[in-house]
CSV table of C-alpha atoms in Angstrom, one decimal:
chain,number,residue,atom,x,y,z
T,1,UNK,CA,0.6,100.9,31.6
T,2,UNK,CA,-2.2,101.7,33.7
T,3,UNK,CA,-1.5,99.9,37.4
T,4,UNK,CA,-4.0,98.2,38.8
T,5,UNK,CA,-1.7,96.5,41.8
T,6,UNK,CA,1.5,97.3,43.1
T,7,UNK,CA,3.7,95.8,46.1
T,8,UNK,CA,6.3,97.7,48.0
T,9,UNK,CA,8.7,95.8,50.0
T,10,UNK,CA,11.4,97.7,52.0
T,11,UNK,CA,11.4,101.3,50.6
T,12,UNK,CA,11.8,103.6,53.9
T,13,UNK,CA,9.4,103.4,56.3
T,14,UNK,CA,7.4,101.3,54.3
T,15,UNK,CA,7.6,97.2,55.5
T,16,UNK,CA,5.1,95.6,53.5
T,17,UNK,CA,2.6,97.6,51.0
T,18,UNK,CA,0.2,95.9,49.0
T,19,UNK,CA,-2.0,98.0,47.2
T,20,UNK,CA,-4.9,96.5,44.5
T,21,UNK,CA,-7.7,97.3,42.4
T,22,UNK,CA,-5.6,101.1,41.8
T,23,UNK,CA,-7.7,103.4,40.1
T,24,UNK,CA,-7.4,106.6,37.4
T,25,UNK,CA,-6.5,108.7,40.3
T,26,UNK,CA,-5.0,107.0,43.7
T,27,UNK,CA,-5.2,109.6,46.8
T,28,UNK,CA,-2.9,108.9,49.8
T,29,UNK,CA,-3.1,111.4,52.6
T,30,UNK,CA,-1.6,111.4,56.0
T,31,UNK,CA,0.6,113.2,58.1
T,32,UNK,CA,4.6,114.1,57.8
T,33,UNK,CA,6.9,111.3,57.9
T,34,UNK,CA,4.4,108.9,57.6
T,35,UNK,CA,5.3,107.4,54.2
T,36,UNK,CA,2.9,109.3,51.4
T,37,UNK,CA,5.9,110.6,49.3
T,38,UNK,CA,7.9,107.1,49.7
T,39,UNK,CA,4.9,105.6,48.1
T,40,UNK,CA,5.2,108.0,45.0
T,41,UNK,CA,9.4,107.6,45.5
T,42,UNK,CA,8.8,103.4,45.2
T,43,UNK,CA,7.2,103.9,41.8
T,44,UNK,CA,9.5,106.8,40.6
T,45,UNK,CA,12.2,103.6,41.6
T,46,UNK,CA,10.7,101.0,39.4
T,47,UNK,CA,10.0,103.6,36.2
T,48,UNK,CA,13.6,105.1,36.3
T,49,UNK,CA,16.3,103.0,38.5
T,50,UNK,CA,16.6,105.8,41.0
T,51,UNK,CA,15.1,107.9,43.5
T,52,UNK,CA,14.1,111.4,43.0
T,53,UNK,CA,14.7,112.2,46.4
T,54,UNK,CA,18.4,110.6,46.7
T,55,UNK,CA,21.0,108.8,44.5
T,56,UNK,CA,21.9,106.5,47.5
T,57,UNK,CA,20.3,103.4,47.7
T,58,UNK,CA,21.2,103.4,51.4
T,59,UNK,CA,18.9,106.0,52.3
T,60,UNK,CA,16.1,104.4,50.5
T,61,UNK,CA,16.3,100.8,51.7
T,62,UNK,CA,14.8,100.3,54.3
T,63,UNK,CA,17.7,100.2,57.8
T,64,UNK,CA,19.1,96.9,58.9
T,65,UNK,CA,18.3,95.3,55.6
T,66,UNK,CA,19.7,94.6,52.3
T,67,UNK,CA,17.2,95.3,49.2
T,68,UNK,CA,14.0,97.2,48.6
T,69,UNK,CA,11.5,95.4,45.9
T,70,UNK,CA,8.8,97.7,44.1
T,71,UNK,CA,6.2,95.3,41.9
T,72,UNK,CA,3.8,96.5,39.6
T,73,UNK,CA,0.9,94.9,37.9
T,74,UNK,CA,-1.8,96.0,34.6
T,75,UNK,CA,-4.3,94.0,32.3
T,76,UNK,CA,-1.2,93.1,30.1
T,77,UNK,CA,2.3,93.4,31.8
T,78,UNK,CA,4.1,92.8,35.5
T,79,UNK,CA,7.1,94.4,36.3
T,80,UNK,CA,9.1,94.7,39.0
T,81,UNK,CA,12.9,95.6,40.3
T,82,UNK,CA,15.1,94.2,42.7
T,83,UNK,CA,17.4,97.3,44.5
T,84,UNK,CA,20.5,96.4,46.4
T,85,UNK,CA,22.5,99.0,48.7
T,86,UNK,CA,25.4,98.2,46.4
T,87,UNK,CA,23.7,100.3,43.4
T,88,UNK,CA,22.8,97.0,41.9
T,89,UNK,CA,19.3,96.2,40.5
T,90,UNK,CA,17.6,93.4,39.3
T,91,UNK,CA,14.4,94.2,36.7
T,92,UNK,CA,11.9,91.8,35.7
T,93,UNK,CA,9.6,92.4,32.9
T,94,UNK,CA,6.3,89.3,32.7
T,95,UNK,CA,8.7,87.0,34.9
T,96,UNK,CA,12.0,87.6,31.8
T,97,UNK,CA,15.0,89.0,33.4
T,98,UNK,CA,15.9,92.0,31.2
T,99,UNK,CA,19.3,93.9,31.3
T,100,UNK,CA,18.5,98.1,30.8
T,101,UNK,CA,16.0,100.5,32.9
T,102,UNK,CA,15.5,101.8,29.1
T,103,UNK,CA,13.0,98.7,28.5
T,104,UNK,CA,11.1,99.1,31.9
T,105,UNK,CA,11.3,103.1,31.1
T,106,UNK,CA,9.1,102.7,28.0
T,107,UNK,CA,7.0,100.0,29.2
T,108,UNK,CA,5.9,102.6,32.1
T,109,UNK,CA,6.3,106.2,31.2
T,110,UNK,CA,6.4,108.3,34.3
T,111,UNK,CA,6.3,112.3,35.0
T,112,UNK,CA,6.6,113.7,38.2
T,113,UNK,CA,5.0,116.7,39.2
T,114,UNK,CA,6.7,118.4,42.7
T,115,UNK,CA,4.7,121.9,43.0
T,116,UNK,CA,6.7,122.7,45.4
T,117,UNK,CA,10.2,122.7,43.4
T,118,UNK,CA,10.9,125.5,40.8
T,119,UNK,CA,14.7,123.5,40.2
T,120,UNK,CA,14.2,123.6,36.2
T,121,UNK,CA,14.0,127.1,36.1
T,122,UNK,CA,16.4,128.0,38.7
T,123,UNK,CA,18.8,125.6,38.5
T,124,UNK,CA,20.5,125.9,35.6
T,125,UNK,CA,20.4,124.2,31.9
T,126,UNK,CA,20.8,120.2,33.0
T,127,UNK,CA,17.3,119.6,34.5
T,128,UNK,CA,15.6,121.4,31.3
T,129,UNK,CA,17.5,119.1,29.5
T,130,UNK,CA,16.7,115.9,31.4
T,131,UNK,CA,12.7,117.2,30.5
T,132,UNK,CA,13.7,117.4,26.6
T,133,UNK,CA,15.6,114.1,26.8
T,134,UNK,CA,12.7,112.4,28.9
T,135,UNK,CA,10.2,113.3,25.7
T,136,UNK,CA,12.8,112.6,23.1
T,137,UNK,CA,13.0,108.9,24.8
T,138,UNK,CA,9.2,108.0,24.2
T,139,UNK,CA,8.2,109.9,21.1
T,140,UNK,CA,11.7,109.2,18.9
T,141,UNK,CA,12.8,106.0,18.6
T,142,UNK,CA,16.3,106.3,17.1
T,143,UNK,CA,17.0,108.8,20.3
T,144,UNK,CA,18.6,106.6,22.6
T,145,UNK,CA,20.7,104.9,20.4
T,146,UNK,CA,22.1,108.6,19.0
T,147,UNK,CA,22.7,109.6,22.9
T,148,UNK,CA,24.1,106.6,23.9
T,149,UNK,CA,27.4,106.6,20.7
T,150,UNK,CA,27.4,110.1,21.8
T,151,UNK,CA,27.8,109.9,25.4
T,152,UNK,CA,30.7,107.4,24.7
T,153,UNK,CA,32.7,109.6,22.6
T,154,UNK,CA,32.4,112.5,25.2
T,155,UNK,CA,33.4,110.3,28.1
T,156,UNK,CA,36.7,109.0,25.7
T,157,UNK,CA,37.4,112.6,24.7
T,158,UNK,CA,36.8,114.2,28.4
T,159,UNK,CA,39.2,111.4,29.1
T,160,UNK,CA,41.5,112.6,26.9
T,161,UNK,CA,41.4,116.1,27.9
T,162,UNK,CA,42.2,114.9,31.1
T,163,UNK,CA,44.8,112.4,30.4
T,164,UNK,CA,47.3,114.4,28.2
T,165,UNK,CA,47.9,118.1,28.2
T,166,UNK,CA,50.4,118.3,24.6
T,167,UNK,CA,46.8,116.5,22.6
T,168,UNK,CA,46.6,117.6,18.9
T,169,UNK,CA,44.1,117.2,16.6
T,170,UNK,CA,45.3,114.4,15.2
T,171,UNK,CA,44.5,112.6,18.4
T,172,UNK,CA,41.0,113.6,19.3
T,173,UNK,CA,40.1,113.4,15.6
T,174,UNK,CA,38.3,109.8,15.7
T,175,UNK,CA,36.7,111.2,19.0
T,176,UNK,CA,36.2,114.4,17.2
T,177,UNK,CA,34.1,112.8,14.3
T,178,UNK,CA,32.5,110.8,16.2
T,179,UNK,CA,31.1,113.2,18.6
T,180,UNK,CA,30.1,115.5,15.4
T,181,UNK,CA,28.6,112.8,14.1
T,182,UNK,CA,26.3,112.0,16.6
T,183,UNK,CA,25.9,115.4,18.0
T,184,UNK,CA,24.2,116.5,14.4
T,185,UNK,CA,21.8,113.4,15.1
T,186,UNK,CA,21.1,114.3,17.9
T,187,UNK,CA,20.4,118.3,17.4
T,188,UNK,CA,18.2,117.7,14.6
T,189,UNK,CA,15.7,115.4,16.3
T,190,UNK,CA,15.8,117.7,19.5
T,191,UNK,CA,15.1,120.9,17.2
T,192,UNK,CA,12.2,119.0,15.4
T,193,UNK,CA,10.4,117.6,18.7
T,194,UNK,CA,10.7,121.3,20.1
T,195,UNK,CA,9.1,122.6,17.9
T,196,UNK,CA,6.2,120.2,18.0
T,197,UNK,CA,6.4,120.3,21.9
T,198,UNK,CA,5.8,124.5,21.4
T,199,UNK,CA,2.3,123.9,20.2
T,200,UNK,CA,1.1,121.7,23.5
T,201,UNK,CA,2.7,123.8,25.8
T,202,UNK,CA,0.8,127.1,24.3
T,203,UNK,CA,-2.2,125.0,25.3
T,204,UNK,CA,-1.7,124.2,28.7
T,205,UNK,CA,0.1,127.6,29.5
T,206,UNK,CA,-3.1,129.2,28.3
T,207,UNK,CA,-4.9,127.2,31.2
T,208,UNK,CA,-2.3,127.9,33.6
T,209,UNK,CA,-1.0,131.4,33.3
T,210,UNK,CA,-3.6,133.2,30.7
T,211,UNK,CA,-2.0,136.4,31.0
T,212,UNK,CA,1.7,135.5,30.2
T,213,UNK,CA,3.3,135.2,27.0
T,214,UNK,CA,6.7,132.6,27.6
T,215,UNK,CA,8.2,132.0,24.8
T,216,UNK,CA,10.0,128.4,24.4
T,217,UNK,CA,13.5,128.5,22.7
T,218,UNK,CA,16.0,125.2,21.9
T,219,UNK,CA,20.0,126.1,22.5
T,220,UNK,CA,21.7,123.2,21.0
T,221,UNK,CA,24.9,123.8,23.1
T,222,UNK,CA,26.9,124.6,19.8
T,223,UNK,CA,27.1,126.8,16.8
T,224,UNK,CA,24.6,124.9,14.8
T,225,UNK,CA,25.0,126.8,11.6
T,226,UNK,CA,28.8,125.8,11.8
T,227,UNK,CA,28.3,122.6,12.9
T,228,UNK,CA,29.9,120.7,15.9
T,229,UNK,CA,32.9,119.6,14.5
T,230,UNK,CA,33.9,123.4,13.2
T,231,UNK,CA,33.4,124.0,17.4
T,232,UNK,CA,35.3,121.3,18.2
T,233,UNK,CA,37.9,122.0,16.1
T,234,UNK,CA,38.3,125.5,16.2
T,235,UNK,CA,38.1,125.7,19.7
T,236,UNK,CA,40.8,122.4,20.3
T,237,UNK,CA,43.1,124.9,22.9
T,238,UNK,CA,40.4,126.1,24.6
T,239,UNK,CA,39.1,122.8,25.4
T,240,UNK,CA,42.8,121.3,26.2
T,241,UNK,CA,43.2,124.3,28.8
T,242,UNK,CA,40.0,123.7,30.5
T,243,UNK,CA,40.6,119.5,29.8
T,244,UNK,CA,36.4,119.0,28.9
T,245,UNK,CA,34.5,119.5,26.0
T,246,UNK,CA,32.9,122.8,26.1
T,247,UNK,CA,30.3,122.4,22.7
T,248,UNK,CA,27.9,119.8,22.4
T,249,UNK,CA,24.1,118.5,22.4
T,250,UNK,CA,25.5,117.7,26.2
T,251,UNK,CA,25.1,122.0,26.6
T,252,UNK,CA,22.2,122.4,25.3
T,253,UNK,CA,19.9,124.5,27.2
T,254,UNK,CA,15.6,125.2,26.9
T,255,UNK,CA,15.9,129.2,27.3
T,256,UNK,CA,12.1,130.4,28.8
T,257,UNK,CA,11.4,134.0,28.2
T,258,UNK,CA,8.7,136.0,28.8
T,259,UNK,CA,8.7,139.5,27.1
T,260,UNK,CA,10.0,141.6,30.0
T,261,UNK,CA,13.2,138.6,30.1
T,262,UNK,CA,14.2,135.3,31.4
T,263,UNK,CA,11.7,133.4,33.0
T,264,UNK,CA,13.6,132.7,36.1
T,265,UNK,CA,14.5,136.5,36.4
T,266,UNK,CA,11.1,137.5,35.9
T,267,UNK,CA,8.3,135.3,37.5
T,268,UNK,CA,7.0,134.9,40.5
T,269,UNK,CA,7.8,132.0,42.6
T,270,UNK,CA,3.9,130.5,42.5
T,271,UNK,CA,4.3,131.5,38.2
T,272,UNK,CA,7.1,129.6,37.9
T,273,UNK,CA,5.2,127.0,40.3
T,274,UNK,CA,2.5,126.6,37.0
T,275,UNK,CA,5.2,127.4,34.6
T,276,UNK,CA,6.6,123.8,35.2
T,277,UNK,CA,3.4,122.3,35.9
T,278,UNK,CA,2.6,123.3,32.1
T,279,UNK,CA,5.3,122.3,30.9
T,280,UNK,CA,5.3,118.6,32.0
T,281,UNK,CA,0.9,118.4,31.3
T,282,UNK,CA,2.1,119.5,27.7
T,283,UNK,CA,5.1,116.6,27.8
T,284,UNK,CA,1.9,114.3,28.6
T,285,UNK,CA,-0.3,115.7,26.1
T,286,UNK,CA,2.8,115.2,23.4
T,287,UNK,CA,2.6,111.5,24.3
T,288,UNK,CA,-1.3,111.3,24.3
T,289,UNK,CA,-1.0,112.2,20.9
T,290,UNK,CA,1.0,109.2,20.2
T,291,UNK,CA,-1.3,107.1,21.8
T,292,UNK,CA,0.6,106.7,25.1
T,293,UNK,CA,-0.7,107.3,28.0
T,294,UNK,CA,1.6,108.4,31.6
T,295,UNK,CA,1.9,107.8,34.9
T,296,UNK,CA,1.9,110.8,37.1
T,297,UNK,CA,3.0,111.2,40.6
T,298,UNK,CA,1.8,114.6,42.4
T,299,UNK,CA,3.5,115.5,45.4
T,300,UNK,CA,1.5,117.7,48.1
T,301,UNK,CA,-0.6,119.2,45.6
T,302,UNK,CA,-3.5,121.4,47.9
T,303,UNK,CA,0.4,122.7,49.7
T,304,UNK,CA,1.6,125.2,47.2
T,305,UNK,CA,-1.4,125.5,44.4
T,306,UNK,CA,-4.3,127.5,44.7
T,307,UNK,CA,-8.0,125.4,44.6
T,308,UNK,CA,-8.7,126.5,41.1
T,309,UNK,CA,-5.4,125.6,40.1
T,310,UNK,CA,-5.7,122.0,41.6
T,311,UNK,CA,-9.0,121.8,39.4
T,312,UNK,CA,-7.8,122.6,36.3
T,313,UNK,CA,-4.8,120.0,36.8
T,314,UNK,CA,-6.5,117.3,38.0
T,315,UNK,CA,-9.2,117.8,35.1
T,316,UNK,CA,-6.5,117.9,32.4
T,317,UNK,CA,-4.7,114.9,33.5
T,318,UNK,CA,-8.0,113.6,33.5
T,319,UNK,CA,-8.3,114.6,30.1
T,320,UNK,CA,-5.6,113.4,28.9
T,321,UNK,CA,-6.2,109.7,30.3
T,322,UNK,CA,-3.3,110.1,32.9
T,323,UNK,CA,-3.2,107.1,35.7
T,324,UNK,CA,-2.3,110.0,38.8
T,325,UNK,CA,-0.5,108.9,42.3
T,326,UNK,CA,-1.4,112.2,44.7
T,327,UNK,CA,0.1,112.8,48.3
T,328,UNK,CA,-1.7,115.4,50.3
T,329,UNK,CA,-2.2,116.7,54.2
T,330,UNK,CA,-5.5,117.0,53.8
T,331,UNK,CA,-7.8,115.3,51.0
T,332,UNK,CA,-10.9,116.8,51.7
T,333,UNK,CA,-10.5,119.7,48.3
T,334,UNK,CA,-8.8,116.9,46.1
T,335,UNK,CA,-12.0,114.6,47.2
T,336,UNK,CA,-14.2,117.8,45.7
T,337,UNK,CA,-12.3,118.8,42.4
T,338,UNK,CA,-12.4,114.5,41.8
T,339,UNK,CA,-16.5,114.6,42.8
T,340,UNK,CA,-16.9,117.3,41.1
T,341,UNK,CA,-15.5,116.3,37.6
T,342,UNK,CA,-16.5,112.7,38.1
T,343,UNK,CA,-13.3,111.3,38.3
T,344,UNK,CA,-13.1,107.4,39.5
T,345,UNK,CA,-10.5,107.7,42.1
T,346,UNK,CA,-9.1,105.5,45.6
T,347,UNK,CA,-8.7,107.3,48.8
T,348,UNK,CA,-5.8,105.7,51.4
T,349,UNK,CA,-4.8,106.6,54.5
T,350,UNK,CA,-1.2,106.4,55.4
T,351,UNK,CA,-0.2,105.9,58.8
T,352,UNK,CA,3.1,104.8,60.0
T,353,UNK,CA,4.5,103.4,57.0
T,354,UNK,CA,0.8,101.5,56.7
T,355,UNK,CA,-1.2,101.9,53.9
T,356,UNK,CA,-5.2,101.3,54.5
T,357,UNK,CA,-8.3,102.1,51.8
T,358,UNK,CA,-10.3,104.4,52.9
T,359,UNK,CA,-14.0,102.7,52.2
T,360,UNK,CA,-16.4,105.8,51.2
């Protein structure tokens, strides 16, 4: 979906945006606080259901009122979403009310680039695999029905665990098949678009980082050459003492190692910086592929990357027909790099929550 006008109503500091004829790449600079990043946080809203800055809707609407609106316009499609401060959302897809984000999530696939966060490196294995999950939802259809039957029967086992202390097997076994079952699905469509996603990434990280080797490796958060339900079986006590499932696609992890060890252990802050950056341009290159093309928000990009850097990712998201949202101090170096490479692009200025074009 390539946005050509979109209407924020509400979101922080922002009242009343209306923003039209949106280019390939959209440049809004300004100073702190005055309402760049809400603008990429607004359309981060509508693609997903949530923030990426908070998960309370209180600290995104706006104060003193009770719902923030984020509307979104191409050639072909309008969407919007109604947010409440209870949680509640309303989503509208060519004036239809529909019921799941899913349906606005693939309508209006979204990455979003923060150069200044190294989280799915350092954070542990849950954000690498909300990045494997997030490709697995556009490029395999039969995904999000397997993950949804399988997050069921976890939350009715966990429950279980937590419920009773003298379980046996007889009592998780429905829970127990079920979770197998599903599990298996899910391990062997994850395995498979790893191993395509392996080729991409070598790409961009040849771009990026020339002179590393990072090898990408898929955990599937069980013994896989057992299977899940051998796990779940043989380690029933285990699981009863600590009263949650231990194995399971829900532990998988996206090990990165470079040949003197773990990535995190390793790198560099500004490596690991690129390292992330490469892996989401190969996520969008994946989808390209497909014929799908992404929306990109890039948070303070001339802050934390280098000029050549900056270049070589605006020029591949360029390349691979990305639609790119990009918040910036100072514009005059993304105004080169967009010159330069003859890039159609839209320059606003944001000023107290206002939001004017910039005629040049």
């Amino acid at each position: 979906m390539f946005i050509t006008r979109l209407n924020i109503e509400r979101v922080r500091n922002l009242n009343a945006v209306a923003l039209q004829e949106l280019q390939p790449f959209n440049v809004f600079y300004g100073q702190n606080g005055s309402g760049k990043t809400s603008i990429l946080e607004a359309i981060h809203l509508l693609a997903t259901g949530r923030s990426f800055r908070t998960h309370i809707p209180k600290n995104y609407i706006q104060n003193e009122t009770s719902d923030a609106i984020v509307f979104a316009q191409s050639a072909t499609e309008k969407i919007g979403m109604q947010k409440l401060l209870s949680g509640e959302q309303l989503i509208k897809v060519n004036g239809d009310n529909i019921a799941t984000q899913g349906q606005l999530a693939k309508i209006l696939p979204l990455q979003h680039i923060d150069p200044q966060s190294t989280d799915i490196i350092d954070y542990g294995a849950k954000p690498r695999r909300q990045l494997i999950d997030w490709l697995m939802f556009h490029v395999e259809p039969d995904f999000y029905h397997a993950w949804q039957y399988y997050s069921r029967a976890l939350k009715q086992r966990n429950s279980l665990l937590k419920s009773r202390r003298n379980l046996n097997l007889n009592d998780l076994e429905p829970w127990n098949k079920m979770l197998a079952e599903y599990g298996e699905i899910l391990h062997s469509q994850r395995s498979g678009i790893v191993e395509q996603w392996k080729i991409y990434f070598e790409q961009d990280l040849k771009h990026l980082l020339p002179h590393l080797e990072i090898q990408m490796e898929y955990v599937p958060g069980f013994h896989s050459e057992l299977g899940l339900l051998h796990d779940l079986t043989v380690h029933h006590q285990k699981d009863l003492d600590r009263r949650y499932t231990e194995y399971g696609p829900h532990r998988a992890d996206l090990r990165l190692k470079t040949t003197l060890g773990d990535a995190d252990v390793v790198l560099s802050r500004g490596q690991k910086k690129l390292l992330i950056v490469a892996l989401k341009l190969s996520q969008i290159a994946m989808l390209h592929a497909c014929n799908k093309e992404t929306v990109v928000l890039l948070d303070d990009v001339t802050a934390e990357l280098d000029l050549t850097a900056q270049r070589r990712l605006i020029e591949r998201l360029s390349q691979l027909g990305s639609q790119v949202f990009i918040t910036t101090l100072e514009y005059e170096s993304v105004k080169k790099h967009l010159h330069d490479l003859s890039i159609s692009y839209q320059l606003f200025n944001v000023e107290n929550g206002q939001v004017q074009v910039v005629v040049q």
